[in-house]
PDB file of C-alpha atoms in Angstrom:
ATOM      1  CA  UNK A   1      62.897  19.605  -0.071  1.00 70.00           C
ATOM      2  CA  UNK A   2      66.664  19.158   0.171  1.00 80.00           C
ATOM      3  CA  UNK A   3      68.457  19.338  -2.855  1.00 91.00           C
ATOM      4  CA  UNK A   4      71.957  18.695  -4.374  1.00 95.00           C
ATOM      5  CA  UNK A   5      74.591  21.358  -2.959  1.00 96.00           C
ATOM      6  CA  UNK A   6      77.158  22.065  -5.269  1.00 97.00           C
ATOM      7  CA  UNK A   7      80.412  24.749  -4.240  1.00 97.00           C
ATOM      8  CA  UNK A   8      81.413  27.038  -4.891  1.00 97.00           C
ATOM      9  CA  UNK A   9      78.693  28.465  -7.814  1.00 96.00           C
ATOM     10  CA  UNK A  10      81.806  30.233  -9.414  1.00 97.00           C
ATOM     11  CA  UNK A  11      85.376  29.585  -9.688  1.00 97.00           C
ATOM     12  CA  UNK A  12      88.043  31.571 -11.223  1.00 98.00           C
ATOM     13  CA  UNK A  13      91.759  29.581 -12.312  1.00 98.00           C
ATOM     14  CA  UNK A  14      94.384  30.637 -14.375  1.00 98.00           C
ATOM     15  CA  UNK A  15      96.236  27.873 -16.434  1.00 97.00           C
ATOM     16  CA  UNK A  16      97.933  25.412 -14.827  1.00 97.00           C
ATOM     17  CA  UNK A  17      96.178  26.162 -11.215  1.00 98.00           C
ATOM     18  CA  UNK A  18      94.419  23.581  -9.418  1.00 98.00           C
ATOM     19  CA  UNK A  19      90.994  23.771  -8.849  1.00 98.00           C
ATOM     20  CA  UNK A  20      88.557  21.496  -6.489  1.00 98.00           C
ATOM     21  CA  UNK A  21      84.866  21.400  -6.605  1.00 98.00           C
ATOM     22  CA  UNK A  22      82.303  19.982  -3.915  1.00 98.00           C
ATOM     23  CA  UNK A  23      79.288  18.124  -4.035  1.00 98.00           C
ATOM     24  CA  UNK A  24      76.391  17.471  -1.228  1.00 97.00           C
ATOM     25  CA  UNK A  25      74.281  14.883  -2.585  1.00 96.00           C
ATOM     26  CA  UNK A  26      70.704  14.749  -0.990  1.00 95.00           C
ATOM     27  CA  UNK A  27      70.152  13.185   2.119  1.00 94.00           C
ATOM     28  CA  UNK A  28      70.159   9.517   2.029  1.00 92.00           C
ATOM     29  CA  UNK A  29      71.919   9.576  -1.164  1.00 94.00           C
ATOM     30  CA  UNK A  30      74.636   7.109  -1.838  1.00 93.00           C
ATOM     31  CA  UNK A  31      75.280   7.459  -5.528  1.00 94.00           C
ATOM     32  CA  UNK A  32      77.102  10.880  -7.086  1.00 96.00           C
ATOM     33  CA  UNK A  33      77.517  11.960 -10.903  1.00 96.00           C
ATOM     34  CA  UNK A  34      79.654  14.720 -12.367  1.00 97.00           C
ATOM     35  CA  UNK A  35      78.637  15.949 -15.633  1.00 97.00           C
ATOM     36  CA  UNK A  36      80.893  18.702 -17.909  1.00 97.00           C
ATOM     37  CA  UNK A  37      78.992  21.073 -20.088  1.00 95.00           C
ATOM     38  CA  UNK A  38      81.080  23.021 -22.146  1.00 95.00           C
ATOM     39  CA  UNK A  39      79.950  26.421 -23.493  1.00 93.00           C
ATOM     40  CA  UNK A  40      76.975  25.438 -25.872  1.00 91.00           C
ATOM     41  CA  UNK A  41      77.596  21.583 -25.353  1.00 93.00           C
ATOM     42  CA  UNK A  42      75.305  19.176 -24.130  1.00 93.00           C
ATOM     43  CA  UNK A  43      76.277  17.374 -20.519  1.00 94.00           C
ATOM     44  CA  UNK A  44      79.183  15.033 -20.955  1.00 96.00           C
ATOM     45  CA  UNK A  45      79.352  12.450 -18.704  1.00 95.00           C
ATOM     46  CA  UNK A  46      82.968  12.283 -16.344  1.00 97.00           C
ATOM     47  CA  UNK A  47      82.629  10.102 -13.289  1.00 96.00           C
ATOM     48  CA  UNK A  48      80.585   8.414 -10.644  1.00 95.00           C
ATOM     49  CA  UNK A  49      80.215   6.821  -7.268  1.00 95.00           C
ATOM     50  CA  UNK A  50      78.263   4.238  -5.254  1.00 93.00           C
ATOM     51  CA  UNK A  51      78.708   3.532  -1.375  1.00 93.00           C
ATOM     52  CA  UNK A  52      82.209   5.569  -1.924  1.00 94.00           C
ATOM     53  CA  UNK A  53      83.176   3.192  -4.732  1.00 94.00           C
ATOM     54  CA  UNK A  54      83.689   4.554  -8.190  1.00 94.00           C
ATOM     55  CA  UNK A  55      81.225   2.811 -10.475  1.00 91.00           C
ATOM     56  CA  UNK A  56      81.418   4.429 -13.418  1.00 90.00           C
ATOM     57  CA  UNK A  57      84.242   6.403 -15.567  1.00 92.00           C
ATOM     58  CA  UNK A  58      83.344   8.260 -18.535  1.00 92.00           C
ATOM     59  CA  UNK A  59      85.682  11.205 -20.422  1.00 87.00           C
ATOM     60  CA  UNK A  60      87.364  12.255 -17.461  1.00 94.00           C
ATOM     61  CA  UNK A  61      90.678  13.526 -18.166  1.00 94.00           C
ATOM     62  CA  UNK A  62      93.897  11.512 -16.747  1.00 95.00           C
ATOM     63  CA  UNK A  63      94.148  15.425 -14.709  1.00 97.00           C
ATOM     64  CA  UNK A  64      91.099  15.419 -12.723  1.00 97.00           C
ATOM     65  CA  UNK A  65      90.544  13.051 -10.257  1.00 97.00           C
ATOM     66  CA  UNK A  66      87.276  12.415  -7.822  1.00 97.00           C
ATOM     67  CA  UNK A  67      85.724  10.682  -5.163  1.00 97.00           C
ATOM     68  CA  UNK A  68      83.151   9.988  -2.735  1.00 97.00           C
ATOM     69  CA  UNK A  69      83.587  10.676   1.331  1.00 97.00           C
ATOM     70  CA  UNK A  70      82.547   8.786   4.073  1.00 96.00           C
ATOM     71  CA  UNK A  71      79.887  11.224   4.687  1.00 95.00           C
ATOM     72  CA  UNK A  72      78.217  10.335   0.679  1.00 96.00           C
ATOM     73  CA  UNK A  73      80.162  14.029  -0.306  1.00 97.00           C
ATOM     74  CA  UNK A  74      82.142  14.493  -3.092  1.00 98.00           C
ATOM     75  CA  UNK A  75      84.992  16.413  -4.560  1.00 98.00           C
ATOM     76  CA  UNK A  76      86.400  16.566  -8.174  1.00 98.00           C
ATOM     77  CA  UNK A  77      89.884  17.730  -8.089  1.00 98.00           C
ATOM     78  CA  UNK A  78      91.731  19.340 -11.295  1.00 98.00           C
ATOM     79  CA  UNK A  79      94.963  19.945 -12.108  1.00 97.00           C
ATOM     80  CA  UNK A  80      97.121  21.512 -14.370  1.00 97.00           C
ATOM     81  CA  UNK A  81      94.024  23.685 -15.371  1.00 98.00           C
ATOM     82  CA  UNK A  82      93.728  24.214 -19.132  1.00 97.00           C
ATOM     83  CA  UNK A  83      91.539  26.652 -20.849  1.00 97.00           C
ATOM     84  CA  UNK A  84      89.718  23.841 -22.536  1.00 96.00           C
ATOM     85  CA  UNK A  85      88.580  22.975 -18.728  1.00 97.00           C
ATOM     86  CA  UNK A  86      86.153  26.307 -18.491  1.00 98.00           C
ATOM     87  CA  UNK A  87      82.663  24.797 -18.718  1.00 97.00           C
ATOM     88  CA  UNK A  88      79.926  24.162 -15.932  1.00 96.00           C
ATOM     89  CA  UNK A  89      79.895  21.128 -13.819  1.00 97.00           C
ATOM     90  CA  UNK A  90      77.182  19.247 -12.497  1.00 96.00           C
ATOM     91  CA  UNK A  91      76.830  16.985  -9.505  1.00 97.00           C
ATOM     92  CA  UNK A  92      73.734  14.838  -9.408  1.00 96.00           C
ATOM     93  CA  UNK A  93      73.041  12.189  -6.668  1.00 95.00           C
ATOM     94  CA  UNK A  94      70.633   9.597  -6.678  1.00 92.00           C
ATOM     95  CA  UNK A  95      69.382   6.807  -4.384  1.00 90.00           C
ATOM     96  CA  UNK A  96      70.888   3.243  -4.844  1.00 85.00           C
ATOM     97  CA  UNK A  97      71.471   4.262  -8.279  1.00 82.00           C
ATOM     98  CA  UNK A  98      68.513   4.507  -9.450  1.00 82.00           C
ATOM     99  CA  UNK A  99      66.750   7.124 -11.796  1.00 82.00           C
ATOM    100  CA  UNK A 100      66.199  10.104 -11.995  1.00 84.00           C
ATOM    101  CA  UNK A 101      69.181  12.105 -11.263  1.00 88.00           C
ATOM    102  CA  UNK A 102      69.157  15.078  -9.461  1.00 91.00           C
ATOM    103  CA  UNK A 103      71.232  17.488 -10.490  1.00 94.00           C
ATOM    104  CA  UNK A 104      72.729  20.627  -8.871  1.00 94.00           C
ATOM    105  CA  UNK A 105      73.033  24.263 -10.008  1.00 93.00           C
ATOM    106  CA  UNK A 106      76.420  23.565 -11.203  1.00 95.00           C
ATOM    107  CA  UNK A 107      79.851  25.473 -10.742  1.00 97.00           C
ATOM    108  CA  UNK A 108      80.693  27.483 -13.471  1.00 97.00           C
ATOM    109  CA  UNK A 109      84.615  27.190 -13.914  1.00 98.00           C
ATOM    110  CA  UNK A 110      86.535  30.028 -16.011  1.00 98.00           C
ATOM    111  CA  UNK A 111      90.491  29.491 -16.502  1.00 98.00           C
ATOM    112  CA  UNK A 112      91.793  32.345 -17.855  1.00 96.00           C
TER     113      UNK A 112
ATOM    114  CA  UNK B   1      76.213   2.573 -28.289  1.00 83.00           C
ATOM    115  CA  UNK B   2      73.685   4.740 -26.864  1.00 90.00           C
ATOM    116  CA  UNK B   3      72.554   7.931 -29.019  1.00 94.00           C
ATOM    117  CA  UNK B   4      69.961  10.919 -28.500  1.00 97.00           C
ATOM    118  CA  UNK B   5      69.938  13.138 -31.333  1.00 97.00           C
ATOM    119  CA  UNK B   6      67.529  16.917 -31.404  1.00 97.00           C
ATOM    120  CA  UNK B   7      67.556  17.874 -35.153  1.00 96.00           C
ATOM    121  CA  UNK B   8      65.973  21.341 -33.988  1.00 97.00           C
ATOM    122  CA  UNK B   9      68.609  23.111 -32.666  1.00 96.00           C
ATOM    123  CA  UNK B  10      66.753  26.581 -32.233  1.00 97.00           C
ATOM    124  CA  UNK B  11      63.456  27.022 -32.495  1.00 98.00           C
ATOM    125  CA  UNK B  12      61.238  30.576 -31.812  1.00 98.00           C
ATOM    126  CA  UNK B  13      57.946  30.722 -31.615  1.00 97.00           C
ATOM    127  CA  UNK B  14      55.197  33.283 -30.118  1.00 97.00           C
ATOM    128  CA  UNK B  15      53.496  33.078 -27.120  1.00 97.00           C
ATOM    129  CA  UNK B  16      50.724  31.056 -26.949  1.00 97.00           C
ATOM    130  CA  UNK B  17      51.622  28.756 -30.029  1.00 97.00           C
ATOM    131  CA  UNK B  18      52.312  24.832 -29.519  1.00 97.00           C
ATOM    132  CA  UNK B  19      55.785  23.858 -30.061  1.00 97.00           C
ATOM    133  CA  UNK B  20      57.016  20.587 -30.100  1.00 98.00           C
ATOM    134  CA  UNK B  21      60.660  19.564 -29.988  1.00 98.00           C
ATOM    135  CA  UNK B  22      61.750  16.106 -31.044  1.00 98.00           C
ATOM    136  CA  UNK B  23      64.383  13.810 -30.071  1.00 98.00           C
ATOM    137  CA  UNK B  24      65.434  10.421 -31.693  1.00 98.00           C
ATOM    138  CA  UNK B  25      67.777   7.686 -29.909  1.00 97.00           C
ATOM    139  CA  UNK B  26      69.149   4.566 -30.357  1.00 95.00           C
ATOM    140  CA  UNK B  27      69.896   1.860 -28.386  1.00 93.00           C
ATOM    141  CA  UNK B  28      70.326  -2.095 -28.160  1.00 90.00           C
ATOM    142  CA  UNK B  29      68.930  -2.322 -24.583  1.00 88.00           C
ATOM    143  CA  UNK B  30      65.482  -3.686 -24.128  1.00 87.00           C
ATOM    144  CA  UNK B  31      65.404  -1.972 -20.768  1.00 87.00           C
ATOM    145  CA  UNK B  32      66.386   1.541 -20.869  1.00 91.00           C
ATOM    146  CA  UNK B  33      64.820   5.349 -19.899  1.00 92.00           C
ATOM    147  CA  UNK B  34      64.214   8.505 -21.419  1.00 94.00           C
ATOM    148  CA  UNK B  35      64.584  11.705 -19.944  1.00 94.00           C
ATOM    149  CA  UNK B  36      63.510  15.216 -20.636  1.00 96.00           C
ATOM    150  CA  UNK B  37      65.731  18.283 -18.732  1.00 95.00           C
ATOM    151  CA  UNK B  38      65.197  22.134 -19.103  1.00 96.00           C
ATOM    152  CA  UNK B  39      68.211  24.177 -18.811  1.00 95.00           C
ATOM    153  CA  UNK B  40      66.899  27.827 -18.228  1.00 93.00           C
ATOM    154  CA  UNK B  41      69.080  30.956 -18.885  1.00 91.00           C
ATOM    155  CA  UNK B  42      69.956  30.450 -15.092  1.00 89.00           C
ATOM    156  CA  UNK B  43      72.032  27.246 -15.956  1.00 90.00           C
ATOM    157  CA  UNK B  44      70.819  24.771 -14.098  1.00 90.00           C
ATOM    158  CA  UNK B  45      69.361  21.431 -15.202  1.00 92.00           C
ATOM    159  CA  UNK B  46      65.484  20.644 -14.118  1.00 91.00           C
ATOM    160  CA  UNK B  47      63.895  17.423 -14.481  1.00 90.00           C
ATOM    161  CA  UNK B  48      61.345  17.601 -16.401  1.00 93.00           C
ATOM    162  CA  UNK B  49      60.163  13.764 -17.192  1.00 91.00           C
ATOM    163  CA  UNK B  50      61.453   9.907 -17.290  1.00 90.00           C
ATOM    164  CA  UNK B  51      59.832   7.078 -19.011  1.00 91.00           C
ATOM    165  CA  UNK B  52      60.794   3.747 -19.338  1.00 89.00           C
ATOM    166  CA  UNK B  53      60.832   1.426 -22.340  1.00 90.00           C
ATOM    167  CA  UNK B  54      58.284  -0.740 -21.292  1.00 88.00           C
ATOM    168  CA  UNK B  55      55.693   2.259 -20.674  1.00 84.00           C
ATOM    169  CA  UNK B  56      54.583   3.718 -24.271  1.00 82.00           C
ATOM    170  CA  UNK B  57      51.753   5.697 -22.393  1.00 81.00           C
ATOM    171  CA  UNK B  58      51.352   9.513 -23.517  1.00 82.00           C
ATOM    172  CA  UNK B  59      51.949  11.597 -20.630  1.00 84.00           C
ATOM    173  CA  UNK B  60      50.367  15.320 -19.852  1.00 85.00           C
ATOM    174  CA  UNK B  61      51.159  17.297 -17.272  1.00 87.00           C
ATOM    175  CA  UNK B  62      49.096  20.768 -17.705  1.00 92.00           C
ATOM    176  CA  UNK B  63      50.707  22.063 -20.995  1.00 94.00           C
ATOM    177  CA  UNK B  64      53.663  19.365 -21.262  1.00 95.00           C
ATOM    178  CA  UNK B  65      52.976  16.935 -22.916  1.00 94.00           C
ATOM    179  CA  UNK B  66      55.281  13.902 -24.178  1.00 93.00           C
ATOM    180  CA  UNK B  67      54.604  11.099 -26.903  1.00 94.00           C
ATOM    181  CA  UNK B  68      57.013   8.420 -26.703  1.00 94.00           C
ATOM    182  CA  UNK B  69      56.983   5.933 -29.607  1.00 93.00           C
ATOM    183  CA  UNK B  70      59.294   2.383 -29.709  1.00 92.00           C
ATOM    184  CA  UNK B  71      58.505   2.181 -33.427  1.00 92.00           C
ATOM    185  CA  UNK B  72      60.310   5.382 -34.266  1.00 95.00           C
ATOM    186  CA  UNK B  73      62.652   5.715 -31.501  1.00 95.00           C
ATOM    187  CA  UNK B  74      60.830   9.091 -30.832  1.00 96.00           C
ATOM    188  CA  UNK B  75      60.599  10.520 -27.410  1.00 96.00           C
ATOM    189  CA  UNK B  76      58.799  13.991 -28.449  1.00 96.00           C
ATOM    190  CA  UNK B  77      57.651  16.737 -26.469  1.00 96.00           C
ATOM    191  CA  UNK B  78      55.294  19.318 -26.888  1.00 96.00           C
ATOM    192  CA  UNK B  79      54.237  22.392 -24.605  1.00 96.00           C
ATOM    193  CA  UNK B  80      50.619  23.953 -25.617  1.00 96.00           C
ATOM    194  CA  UNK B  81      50.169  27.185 -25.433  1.00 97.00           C
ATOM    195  CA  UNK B  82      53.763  28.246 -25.076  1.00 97.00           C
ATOM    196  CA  UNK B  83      54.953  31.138 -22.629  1.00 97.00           C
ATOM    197  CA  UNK B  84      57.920  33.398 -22.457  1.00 97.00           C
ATOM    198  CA  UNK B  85      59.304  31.687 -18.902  1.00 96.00           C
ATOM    199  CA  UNK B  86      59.292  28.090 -21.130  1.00 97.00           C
ATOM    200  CA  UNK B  87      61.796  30.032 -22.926  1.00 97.00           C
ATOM    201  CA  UNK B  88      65.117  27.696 -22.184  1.00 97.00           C
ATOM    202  CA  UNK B  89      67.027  24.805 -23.526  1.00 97.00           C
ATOM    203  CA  UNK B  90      65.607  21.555 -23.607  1.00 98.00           C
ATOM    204  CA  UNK B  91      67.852  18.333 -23.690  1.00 97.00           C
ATOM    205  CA  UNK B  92      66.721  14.662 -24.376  1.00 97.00           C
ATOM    206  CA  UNK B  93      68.585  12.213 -22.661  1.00 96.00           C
ATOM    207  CA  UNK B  94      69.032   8.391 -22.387  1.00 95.00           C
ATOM    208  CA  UNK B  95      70.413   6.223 -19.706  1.00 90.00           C
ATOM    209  CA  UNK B  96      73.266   4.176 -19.908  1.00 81.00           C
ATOM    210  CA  UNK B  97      73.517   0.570 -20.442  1.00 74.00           C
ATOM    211  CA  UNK B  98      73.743  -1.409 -16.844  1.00 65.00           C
ATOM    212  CA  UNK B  99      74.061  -4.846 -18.147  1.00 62.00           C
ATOM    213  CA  UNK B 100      77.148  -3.541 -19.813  1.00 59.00           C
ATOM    214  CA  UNK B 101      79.044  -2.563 -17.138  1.00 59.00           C
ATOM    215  CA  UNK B 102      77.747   0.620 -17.198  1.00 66.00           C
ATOM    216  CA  UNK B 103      75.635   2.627 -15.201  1.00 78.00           C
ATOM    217  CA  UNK B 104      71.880   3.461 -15.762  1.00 78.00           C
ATOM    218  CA  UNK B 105      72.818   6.967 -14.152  1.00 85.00           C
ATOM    219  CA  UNK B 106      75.295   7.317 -17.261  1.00 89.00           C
ATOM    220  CA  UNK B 107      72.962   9.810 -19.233  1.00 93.00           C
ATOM    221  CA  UNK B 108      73.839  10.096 -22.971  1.00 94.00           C
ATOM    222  CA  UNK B 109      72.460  13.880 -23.642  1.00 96.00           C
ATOM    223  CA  UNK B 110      71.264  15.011 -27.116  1.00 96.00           C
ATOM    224  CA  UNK B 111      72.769  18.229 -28.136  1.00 96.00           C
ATOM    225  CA  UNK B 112      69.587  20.625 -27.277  1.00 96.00           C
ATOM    226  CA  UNK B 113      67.444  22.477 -28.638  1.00 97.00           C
ATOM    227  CA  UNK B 114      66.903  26.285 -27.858  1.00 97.00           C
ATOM    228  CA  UNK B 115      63.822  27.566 -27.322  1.00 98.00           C
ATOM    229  CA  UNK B 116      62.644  31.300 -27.382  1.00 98.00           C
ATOM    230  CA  UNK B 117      59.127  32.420 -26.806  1.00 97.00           C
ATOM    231  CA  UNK B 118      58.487  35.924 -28.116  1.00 97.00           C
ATOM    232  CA  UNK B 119      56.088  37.787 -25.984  1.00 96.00           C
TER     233      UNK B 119
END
């Protein structure tokens, strides 16, 4: 079965670099989740989308910004890259919002 | 405000033993779910389980096994017979409030709890 494509798996930034990640929810998904996990942190919750509509806004810093294409993918986009931004981020996408997420293998962002 | 908390933040056993971990939440929603995710070495985040508030059934599924309980806010879960690949870290996690302008995809993770199975 199809799961939740997340690029790239690895991502190198230096401070104050931009970084973009991508997220292919399942097919016939309409509803996208980012998650942060910092090193040895539990998932934080950061943003989400419904029909291309954000829905939801967690502890997404005023930096990063997201949203949802025409074609249900989605892109996170960070800026002014601090090292307090290396952590792994998750994409999930569900079905008219409903539950369970499904969640991809993550990117694993290091600013050095 | 919803809250999952997993006292056991590391926990080793040998193969073959039972382990259970535990998680606790709170909530003011009648309606909400509980969710179990394993988060092998690998990184990524595996659905293990949901249940929802209404359905205080036990659940097994071969050596998982979960025991939810409304009285204690206790969503526990307990793998018999333990093997080294179970080795991983388990979260707990609770969905977000949707009659508060919220979404129920808004998981509220505990904090984990790492397991090791010694061979």
């Amino acid at each position: 079965a199809a799961g939740v494509i997340q690029s790239p798996r690895h991502l190198i930034k230096e401070k104050r670099e931009t970084a973009t990640l991508k997220c292919y929810p399942i097919p016939r998904h309409d509803t996208v989740y980012w998650y942060q996990q910092g090193p040895g942190q539990d998932p934080q919750f950061l943003i989400s989308f419904y029909e291309k509509m954000q829905s939801d806004k967690g502890s997404i810093p005023d930096r990063f910004s997201a949203q949802q294409f025409s074609d249900y993918h989605s892109e996170l986009n960070m800026s002014s890259l601090e090292l307090g931004d290396s952590a792994l981020y998750f994409c999930a996408s569900s079905r008219d919002r409903s539950l369970p997420l499904h969640f991809g293998n993550g990117t694993r962002l290091t600013v050095t | 405000a919803q809250k999952v908390t997993q006292a056991q933040t590391e926990i080793s056993v040998v193969e073959k033993e039972d382990v259970t971990l535990d998680c606790v939440y709170e909530t003011r929603d009648t309606t909400y779910y509980l969710f179990w995710y394993k988060q092998p070495p690998s990184g990524e985040l595996v659905f293990l389980i949901r249940r929802n508030s209404f359905d205080e059934q036990n659940e097994i599924s071969g050596r998982y096994s979960w025991n939810f309980q409304k009285s204690t806010s206790s969503f526990n879960f307990t793998i018999t017979a333990s093997q080294v690949v179970d080795s991983a870290v388990y979260f707990c996690a609770l969905s977000g409030s949707a009659d508060r302008g919220s979404t129920l995809g808004r998981l509220y993770f505990g904090r984990g709890t790492q397991l090791t199975v010694w061979p």
